[in-house]
């Protein structure tokens, strides 16, 4: 089935104009499809869910439906437009499900593309970064009273840095693609980070910090902005909304947005933590969540930035050792470049930790 056929299964009418695959995203396949209806252009986002990563796509969609429903109520209470500030998943024509299954058993979903919106893979504008911080902070607040036990765990131990390291050590030991010798230095660096990187998970395991409903993939390009006004609109990519630590969301966002380079830039000499970007995001995020956090949680946010960066490096390198099966790669060694980049960033985060602590204090 073509993407166009999928649209028709979602009952999208009008004159088909075009379909373009969007290249961002390391897991699912995403297409932007344009139609003309009633003299107006209508845009949709069609995604094929990666079934080897999300083995139970129905459950992913069930989570998304519940979470967006909850947020929609909050948006209405705040007199905001539900068309702009929350995603809406379409239902299938045939059986009213929030997905369509194609002839080879793949799951597809459809969202309305928010009019006049844009996402940023990189961003130099500090006010936009601050607004991304507020958007993720608000997201956290909207879900503050959502019952986490209603959510399916779609990827178990997703941000469990301890089990991520276990998988890493196993890949090194099994060495199925004989690649260990090629990344000796990277392995050593990651092993040196381990003790500190797993601390956040230990706090969770010991019940010292609470499990909240978190987004778990807070890359800045998962917030949409109004192209004209620059206002932050809906938070996107709700695939991994699950129970987690607030430091996961803060940390993952910092890892992505405050890197001086994009996350797979092979020029690792240039990879640093940009303090101005760090501060802008922190300002937006903390202003939204500060009253909800415990003292220990506040003190774990920067640990989260370090842990999430290291964890992703571990995941990229594990995937390389296991034959590049999880993340989409654009060239051989792509996962190694990604891991090196994240190792360089984690190194700089560690180096700047005192400065980060001083900045975060300012906003609490
Ligand atoms: C994957 O595909 P995307 O960009 O939404 C990954 C995240 C990583 C990210 C790194 C389900 O997200 O955890 O942080 O790549 N998502 C999953 O770019 O593994
Ligand atoms: Mg994602």
Short mmCIF file of C-alpha atoms and ligand atoms in Angstrom, two decimals:
data_model
loop_
_atom_site.label_atom_id
_atom_site.label_comp_id
_atom_site.label_asym_id
_atom_site.label_seq_id
_atom_site.Cartn_x
_atom_site.Cartn_y
_atom_site.Cartn_z
CA UNK A 1 0.00 0.00 0.00
CA UNK A 2 1.18 3.52 -0.75
CA UNK A 3 1.07 6.41 1.69
CA UNK A 4 -1.77 7.73 -0.40
CA UNK A 5 -3.72 4.51 0.13
CA UNK A 6 -3.11 4.82 3.86
CA UNK A 7 -4.58 8.34 3.78
CA UNK A 8 -7.70 7.02 2.19
CA UNK A 9 -7.96 4.36 4.93
CA UNK A 10 -7.98 7.26 7.37
CA UNK A 11 -10.80 8.80 5.36
CA UNK A 12 -8.83 11.83 4.22
CA UNK A 13 -10.68 13.36 1.32
CA UNK A 14 -9.86 16.00 -1.26
CA UNK A 15 -7.38 16.26 -4.07
CA UNK A 16 -4.02 14.68 -3.34
CA UNK A 17 -1.14 17.10 -3.99
CA UNK A 18 2.09 15.52 -2.77
CA UNK A 19 3.88 13.33 -0.27
CA UNK A 20 7.39 13.83 1.09
CA UNK A 21 9.31 11.64 3.48
CA UNK A 22 10.78 13.57 6.41
CA UNK A 23 14.29 12.45 7.23
CA UNK A 24 14.38 13.29 10.92
CA UNK A 25 13.65 10.44 13.31
CA UNK A 26 15.80 7.40 13.82
CA UNK A 27 13.04 4.86 14.28
CA UNK A 28 9.75 5.39 12.43
CA UNK A 29 9.15 6.46 8.83
CA UNK A 30 7.40 9.82 8.63
CA UNK A 31 5.67 11.43 5.66
CA UNK A 32 4.08 14.82 5.19
CA UNK A 33 1.12 14.59 2.84
CA UNK A 34 -0.71 17.52 1.27
CA UNK A 35 -4.30 17.56 0.06
CA UNK A 36 -6.50 20.26 -1.38
CA UNK A 37 -10.00 20.41 0.04
CA UNK A 38 -12.64 23.15 -0.08
CA UNK A 39 -10.08 25.40 -1.77
CA UNK A 40 -7.66 25.03 1.13
CA UNK A 41 -4.46 23.07 1.54
CA UNK A 42 -4.62 20.46 4.32
CA UNK A 43 -1.48 18.80 5.63
CA UNK A 44 -1.14 15.48 7.42
CA UNK A 45 1.63 13.54 9.07
CA UNK A 46 1.55 9.84 8.26
CA UNK A 47 3.89 7.52 10.14
CA UNK A 48 4.77 3.89 9.81
CA UNK A 49 5.51 2.60 13.30
CA UNK A 50 8.72 0.59 13.56
CA UNK A 51 7.51 -2.79 14.73
CA UNK A 52 10.86 -4.17 15.78
CA UNK A 53 11.23 -1.25 18.23
CA UNK A 54 7.57 -0.91 19.23
CA UNK A 55 6.55 -4.54 19.27
CA UNK A 56 2.99 -3.71 20.33
CA UNK A 57 1.93 -0.70 18.29
CA UNK A 58 -1.68 -0.92 19.55
CA UNK A 59 -0.41 -0.21 23.03
CA UNK A 60 1.67 2.74 21.84
CA UNK A 61 -1.44 4.20 20.27
CA UNK A 62 -3.57 3.48 23.31
CA UNK A 63 -1.12 5.46 25.43
CA UNK A 64 -1.14 8.32 22.95
CA UNK A 65 -4.93 8.46 22.86
CA UNK A 66 -5.14 8.56 26.65
CA UNK A 67 -2.42 11.14 27.08
CA UNK A 68 -3.66 13.46 24.34
CA UNK A 69 -7.19 13.19 25.72
CA UNK A 70 -5.93 14.25 29.14
CA UNK A 71 -3.93 17.13 27.70
CA UNK A 72 -6.85 18.23 25.51
CA UNK A 73 -8.98 18.75 28.61
CA UNK A 74 -6.24 20.91 30.17
CA UNK A 75 -5.85 22.91 26.99
CA UNK A 76 -9.59 23.62 26.94
CA UNK A 77 -9.54 24.63 30.60
CA UNK A 78 -6.83 27.12 29.69
CA UNK A 79 -8.92 28.49 26.80
CA UNK A 80 -6.31 27.47 24.27
CA UNK A 81 -6.86 26.04 20.82
CA UNK A 82 -6.88 22.22 20.82
CA UNK A 83 -6.02 22.33 17.12
CA UNK A 84 -2.70 23.96 17.92
CA UNK A 85 -1.61 22.76 21.31
CA UNK A 86 -2.23 19.04 21.26
CA UNK A 87 -1.85 16.28 18.68
CA UNK A 88 -4.91 14.58 17.32
CA UNK A 89 -4.65 11.02 16.07
CA UNK A 90 -7.03 10.08 13.25
CA UNK A 91 -9.13 6.92 13.31
CA UNK A 92 -9.41 4.35 10.58
CA UNK A 93 -12.41 4.38 8.24
CA UNK A 94 -12.93 0.64 8.55
CA UNK A 95 -12.82 -0.07 12.27
CA UNK A 96 -12.39 3.26 14.06
CA UNK A 97 -8.92 2.40 15.39
CA UNK A 98 -6.16 5.00 15.83
CA UNK A 99 -4.06 3.05 13.30
CA UNK A 100 -4.32 1.28 9.97
CA UNK A 101 -2.67 -2.09 9.35
CA UNK A 102 -1.39 -2.49 5.81
CA UNK A 103 -1.18 -5.59 3.63
CA UNK A 104 2.18 -6.64 5.10
CA UNK A 105 1.08 -6.14 8.71
CA UNK A 106 2.73 -2.77 9.32
CA UNK A 107 0.98 -0.21 11.52
CA UNK A 108 0.39 3.32 10.32
CA UNK A 109 -0.98 6.35 12.11
CA UNK A 110 -2.09 9.77 11.02
CA UNK A 111 -1.99 13.18 12.70
CA UNK A 112 -3.21 16.49 11.43
CA UNK A 113 -0.19 18.68 10.69
CA UNK A 114 -0.56 21.84 12.75
CA UNK A 115 -1.13 24.77 10.40
CA UNK A 116 1.76 27.16 9.87
CA UNK A 117 3.96 25.20 12.27
CA UNK A 118 7.64 24.38 12.17
CA UNK A 119 10.12 22.27 14.16
CA UNK A 120 13.82 22.97 14.67
CA UNK A 121 16.53 20.32 14.47
CA UNK A 122 19.01 22.91 15.64
CA UNK A 123 18.29 26.31 17.05
CA UNK A 124 20.38 29.40 17.71
CA UNK A 125 17.53 31.57 18.94
CA UNK A 126 17.64 31.54 22.75
CA UNK A 127 14.06 32.71 23.08
CA UNK A 128 12.88 29.72 21.04
CA UNK A 129 14.97 27.41 23.23
CA UNK A 130 13.46 28.93 26.35
CA UNK A 131 9.99 28.37 24.90
CA UNK A 132 10.87 24.74 24.18
CA UNK A 133 11.80 24.45 27.84
CA UNK A 134 8.45 25.89 28.92
CA UNK A 135 6.61 23.60 26.50
CA UNK A 136 8.19 20.46 27.98
CA UNK A 137 7.66 21.86 31.48
CA UNK A 138 3.97 22.48 30.72
CA UNK A 139 3.69 19.00 29.25
CA UNK A 140 4.96 17.67 32.57
CA UNK A 141 2.44 19.79 34.46
CA UNK A 142 -0.50 18.76 32.27
CA UNK A 143 0.29 15.14 33.05
CA UNK A 144 1.00 15.75 36.73
CA UNK A 145 -2.37 14.27 37.69
CA UNK A 146 -2.43 11.54 35.05
CA UNK A 147 -2.52 8.08 36.60
CA UNK A 148 0.72 6.46 35.46
CA UNK A 149 -0.65 2.97 36.05
CA UNK A 150 -2.94 3.53 33.05
CA UNK A 151 0.03 3.57 30.71
CA UNK A 152 1.45 0.55 28.96
CA UNK A 153 5.19 0.13 29.25
CA UNK A 154 5.81 0.11 25.52
CA UNK A 155 9.59 -0.25 25.82
CA UNK A 156 10.58 -1.77 29.15
CA UNK A 157 13.52 -0.12 30.90
CA UNK A 158 13.67 2.54 28.23
CA UNK A 159 15.73 4.98 30.31
CA UNK A 160 17.10 2.44 32.74
CA UNK A 161 20.77 3.31 32.42
CA UNK A 162 21.72 0.24 34.45
CA UNK A 163 20.12 -2.23 32.06
CA UNK A 164 21.40 -0.20 29.08
CA UNK A 165 24.92 -0.78 30.44
CA UNK A 166 24.16 -4.47 30.95
CA UNK A 167 23.19 -4.80 27.29
CA UNK A 168 26.38 -2.92 26.37
CA UNK A 169 28.62 -5.27 28.37
CA UNK A 170 26.84 -8.23 26.85
CA UNK A 171 27.43 -6.93 23.33
CA UNK A 172 31.12 -6.47 24.15
CA UNK A 173 31.36 -9.98 25.49
CA UNK A 174 29.49 -11.64 22.63
CA UNK A 175 31.08 -9.39 20.01
CA UNK A 176 28.82 -10.80 17.28
CA UNK A 177 30.18 -8.62 14.47
CA UNK A 178 33.84 -8.62 15.60
CA UNK A 179 33.68 -4.85 16.03
CA UNK A 180 34.94 -4.49 19.59
CA UNK A 181 38.55 -3.93 18.50
CA UNK A 182 37.46 -0.99 16.34
CA UNK A 183 35.96 0.96 19.24
CA UNK A 184 38.26 0.12 22.13
CA UNK A 185 38.75 3.72 23.17
CA UNK A 186 35.01 4.51 23.11
CA UNK A 187 34.29 1.42 25.20
CA UNK A 188 36.87 2.48 27.75
CA UNK A 189 35.45 5.99 27.98
CA UNK A 190 31.94 4.68 28.51
CA UNK A 191 33.05 2.21 31.15
CA UNK A 192 34.72 5.09 33.00
CA UNK A 193 31.39 6.99 33.01
CA UNK A 194 29.34 4.06 34.26
CA UNK A 195 29.40 4.52 38.01
CA UNK A 196 28.23 8.11 37.81
CA UNK A 197 25.78 7.58 34.93
CA UNK A 198 23.77 4.89 36.73
CA UNK A 199 23.25 7.00 39.87
CA UNK A 200 19.97 8.46 38.64
CA UNK A 201 18.48 5.00 38.11
CA UNK A 202 19.62 4.01 41.60
CA UNK A 203 17.68 6.93 43.08
CA UNK A 204 14.62 5.66 41.22
CA UNK A 205 15.16 2.05 42.24
CA UNK A 206 15.55 3.09 45.88
CA UNK A 207 12.37 5.14 45.71
CA UNK A 208 14.24 8.34 46.58
CA UNK A 209 12.82 10.22 43.62
CA UNK A 210 9.28 9.77 42.30
CA UNK A 211 8.22 8.19 39.05
CA UNK A 212 6.25 10.71 37.04
CA UNK A 213 4.62 10.53 33.64
CA UNK A 214 7.40 11.69 31.35
CA UNK A 215 7.83 12.20 27.62
CA UNK A 216 11.16 10.37 27.37
CA UNK A 217 12.22 11.77 24.01
CA UNK A 218 12.49 15.50 24.63
CA UNK A 219 14.48 16.49 21.59
CA UNK A 220 13.76 20.11 20.73
CA UNK A 221 12.42 19.03 17.33
CA UNK A 222 9.61 17.36 19.24
CA UNK A 223 8.07 20.76 19.98
CA UNK A 224 6.24 22.55 17.19
CA UNK A 225 6.32 26.33 16.89
CA UNK A 226 4.15 28.82 15.11
CA UNK A 227 6.16 29.89 12.07
CA UNK A 228 4.98 33.50 12.30
CA UNK A 229 4.80 34.29 15.99
CA UNK A 230 7.40 31.82 17.29
CA UNK A 231 4.96 30.64 19.94
CA UNK A 232 5.51 27.07 21.16
CA UNK A 233 2.56 24.86 20.20
CA UNK A 234 2.11 21.11 20.70
CA UNK A 235 4.64 18.63 22.03
CA UNK A 236 5.09 15.90 19.41
CA UNK A 237 6.26 12.29 19.24
CA UNK A 238 4.43 10.77 22.16
CA UNK A 239 5.63 7.22 21.42
CA UNK A 240 7.60 6.87 24.60
CA UNK A 241 5.34 8.61 27.12
CA UNK A 242 5.81 6.33 30.12
CA UNK A 243 6.63 6.56 33.79
CA UNK A 244 10.08 8.05 34.32
CA UNK A 245 12.15 10.58 36.23
CA UNK A 246 11.81 14.28 35.52
CA UNK A 247 15.58 14.35 35.13
CA UNK A 248 15.20 12.06 32.11
CA UNK A 249 13.17 14.70 30.29
CA UNK A 250 15.31 17.62 31.39
CA UNK A 251 18.52 15.73 30.67
CA UNK A 252 17.53 14.41 27.27
CA UNK A 253 16.44 17.88 26.20
CA UNK A 254 19.70 19.48 27.30
CA UNK A 255 21.68 16.75 25.57
CA UNK A 256 20.00 17.61 22.31
CA UNK A 257 19.42 21.35 22.35
CA UNK A 258 22.51 22.59 24.19
CA UNK A 259 25.02 20.62 22.11
CA UNK A 260 27.03 23.08 19.99
CA UNK A 261 26.71 20.50 17.17
CA UNK A 262 23.99 18.18 15.92
CA UNK A 263 24.02 14.83 17.70
CA UNK A 264 25.80 12.90 14.95
CA UNK A 265 28.35 15.52 13.94
CA UNK A 266 31.63 13.60 13.45
CA UNK A 267 33.69 16.72 14.24
CA UNK A 268 33.84 15.90 17.93
CA UNK A 269 36.42 18.60 18.70
CA UNK A 270 33.59 21.06 18.12
CA UNK A 271 31.14 19.27 20.41
CA UNK A 272 30.59 21.26 23.60
CA UNK A 273 27.79 22.14 25.94
CA UNK A 274 26.60 25.65 25.06
CA UNK A 275 26.01 27.39 28.38
CA UNK A 276 23.75 30.08 26.95
CA UNK A 277 21.48 27.45 25.39
CA UNK A 278 21.60 25.41 28.56
CA UNK A 279 20.50 28.44 30.54
CA UNK A 280 17.72 29.37 28.14
CA UNK A 281 16.17 25.90 28.23
CA UNK A 282 16.60 25.63 32.00
CA UNK A 283 14.92 28.97 32.53
CA UNK A 284 11.84 27.91 30.55
CA UNK A 285 11.62 24.41 31.98
CA UNK A 286 12.27 25.25 35.63
CA UNK A 287 9.85 28.18 35.62
CA UNK A 288 7.07 25.69 34.83
CA UNK A 289 7.97 22.78 37.09
CA UNK A 290 9.76 24.26 40.05
CA UNK A 291 6.88 24.09 42.52
CA UNK A 292 6.20 20.43 41.77
CA UNK A 293 9.69 19.06 42.41
CA UNK A 294 11.20 17.59 45.56
CA UNK A 295 14.57 18.90 46.73
CA UNK A 296 16.32 15.71 45.66
CA UNK A 297 14.68 15.85 42.23
CA UNK A 298 15.95 19.40 41.76
CA UNK A 299 19.44 18.24 42.56
CA UNK A 300 19.24 15.40 40.01
CA UNK A 301 18.45 17.50 36.93
CA UNK A 302 22.06 18.04 35.90
CA UNK A 303 22.88 14.46 36.71
CA UNK A 304 20.08 13.67 34.24
CA UNK A 305 21.85 15.70 31.52
CA UNK A 306 25.01 13.69 32.08
CA UNK A 307 23.22 10.34 32.43
CA UNK A 308 21.00 10.78 29.35
CA UNK A 309 23.99 11.76 27.21
CA UNK A 310 26.04 8.80 28.39
CA UNK A 311 23.07 6.46 28.08
CA UNK A 312 22.51 7.42 24.46
CA UNK A 313 26.21 6.94 23.71
CA UNK A 314 25.92 3.49 25.27
CA UNK A 315 22.83 2.74 23.16
CA UNK A 316 24.49 3.91 19.92
CA UNK A 317 27.63 1.90 20.58
CA UNK A 318 25.69 -1.20 21.65
CA UNK A 319 23.75 -0.97 18.41
CA UNK A 320 26.99 -0.71 16.44
CA UNK A 321 28.41 -3.77 18.20
CA UNK A 322 25.19 -5.68 17.49
CA UNK A 323 25.19 -4.88 13.78
CA UNK A 324 23.27 -1.57 13.54
CA UNK A 325 19.81 -3.05 13.82
CA UNK A 326 17.99 -0.58 16.06
CA UNK A 327 18.69 2.98 14.92
CA UNK A 328 18.41 3.88 11.25
CA UNK A 329 21.91 4.60 9.95
CA UNK A 330 22.93 6.61 6.89
CA UNK A 331 26.43 5.13 6.47
CA UNK A 332 28.60 2.42 8.04
CA UNK A 333 30.00 3.74 11.28
CA UNK A 334 27.15 6.24 11.75
CA UNK A 335 26.41 4.84 15.20
CA UNK A 336 30.09 5.16 16.14
CA UNK A 337 30.09 8.83 15.14
CA UNK A 338 26.94 9.34 17.17
CA UNK A 339 28.45 7.62 20.20
CA UNK A 340 31.69 9.64 19.93
CA UNK A 341 29.69 12.83 19.71
CA UNK A 342 27.71 11.99 22.86
CA UNK A 343 30.88 10.94 24.71
CA UNK A 344 32.43 14.32 23.89
CA UNK A 345 29.31 16.09 25.09
CA UNK A 346 29.16 14.09 28.33
CA UNK A 347 32.79 14.96 28.95
CA UNK A 348 32.03 18.65 28.60
CA UNK A 349 28.92 18.40 30.77
CA UNK A 350 31.04 16.81 33.49
CA UNK A 351 33.67 19.51 33.09
CA UNK A 352 31.10 22.31 33.36
CA UNK A 353 29.06 20.75 36.16
CA UNK A 354 29.80 23.49 38.69
CA UNK A 355 28.66 26.17 36.26
CA UNK A 356 25.50 24.20 35.49
CA UNK A 357 24.73 23.90 39.18
CA UNK A 358 25.11 27.66 39.60
CA UNK A 359 22.77 28.38 36.68
CA UNK A 360 20.09 25.96 37.80
CA UNK A 361 20.15 27.37 41.32
CA UNK A 362 19.40 30.79 39.91
CA UNK A 363 16.05 29.58 38.53
CA UNK A 364 14.83 27.65 41.56
C1 LIG B 1 15.24 7.90 18.69
O1 LIG B 1 13.51 8.36 16.29
P1 LIG B 1 13.54 9.43 17.30
O2 LIG B 1 14.37 10.57 16.83
O3 LIG B 1 12.17 9.86 17.74
C2 LIG B 1 15.13 7.17 20.03
C3 LIG B 1 15.44 8.12 21.17
C4 LIG B 1 16.81 8.72 20.97
C5 LIG B 1 16.88 9.40 19.61
C6 LIG B 1 18.24 9.94 19.34
C7 LIG B 1 12.17 4.88 20.57
O4 LIG B 1 14.22 8.87 18.65
O5 LIG B 1 15.43 7.42 22.39
O6 LIG B 1 17.12 9.65 21.98
O7 LIG B 1 16.51 8.49 18.56
N1 LIG B 1 13.78 6.63 20.17
C8 LIG B 1 13.58 5.34 20.50
O8 LIG B 1 18.20 10.78 18.24
O9 LIG B 1 14.49 4.56 20.75
MG1 LIG B 2 10.96 9.57 19.26
#
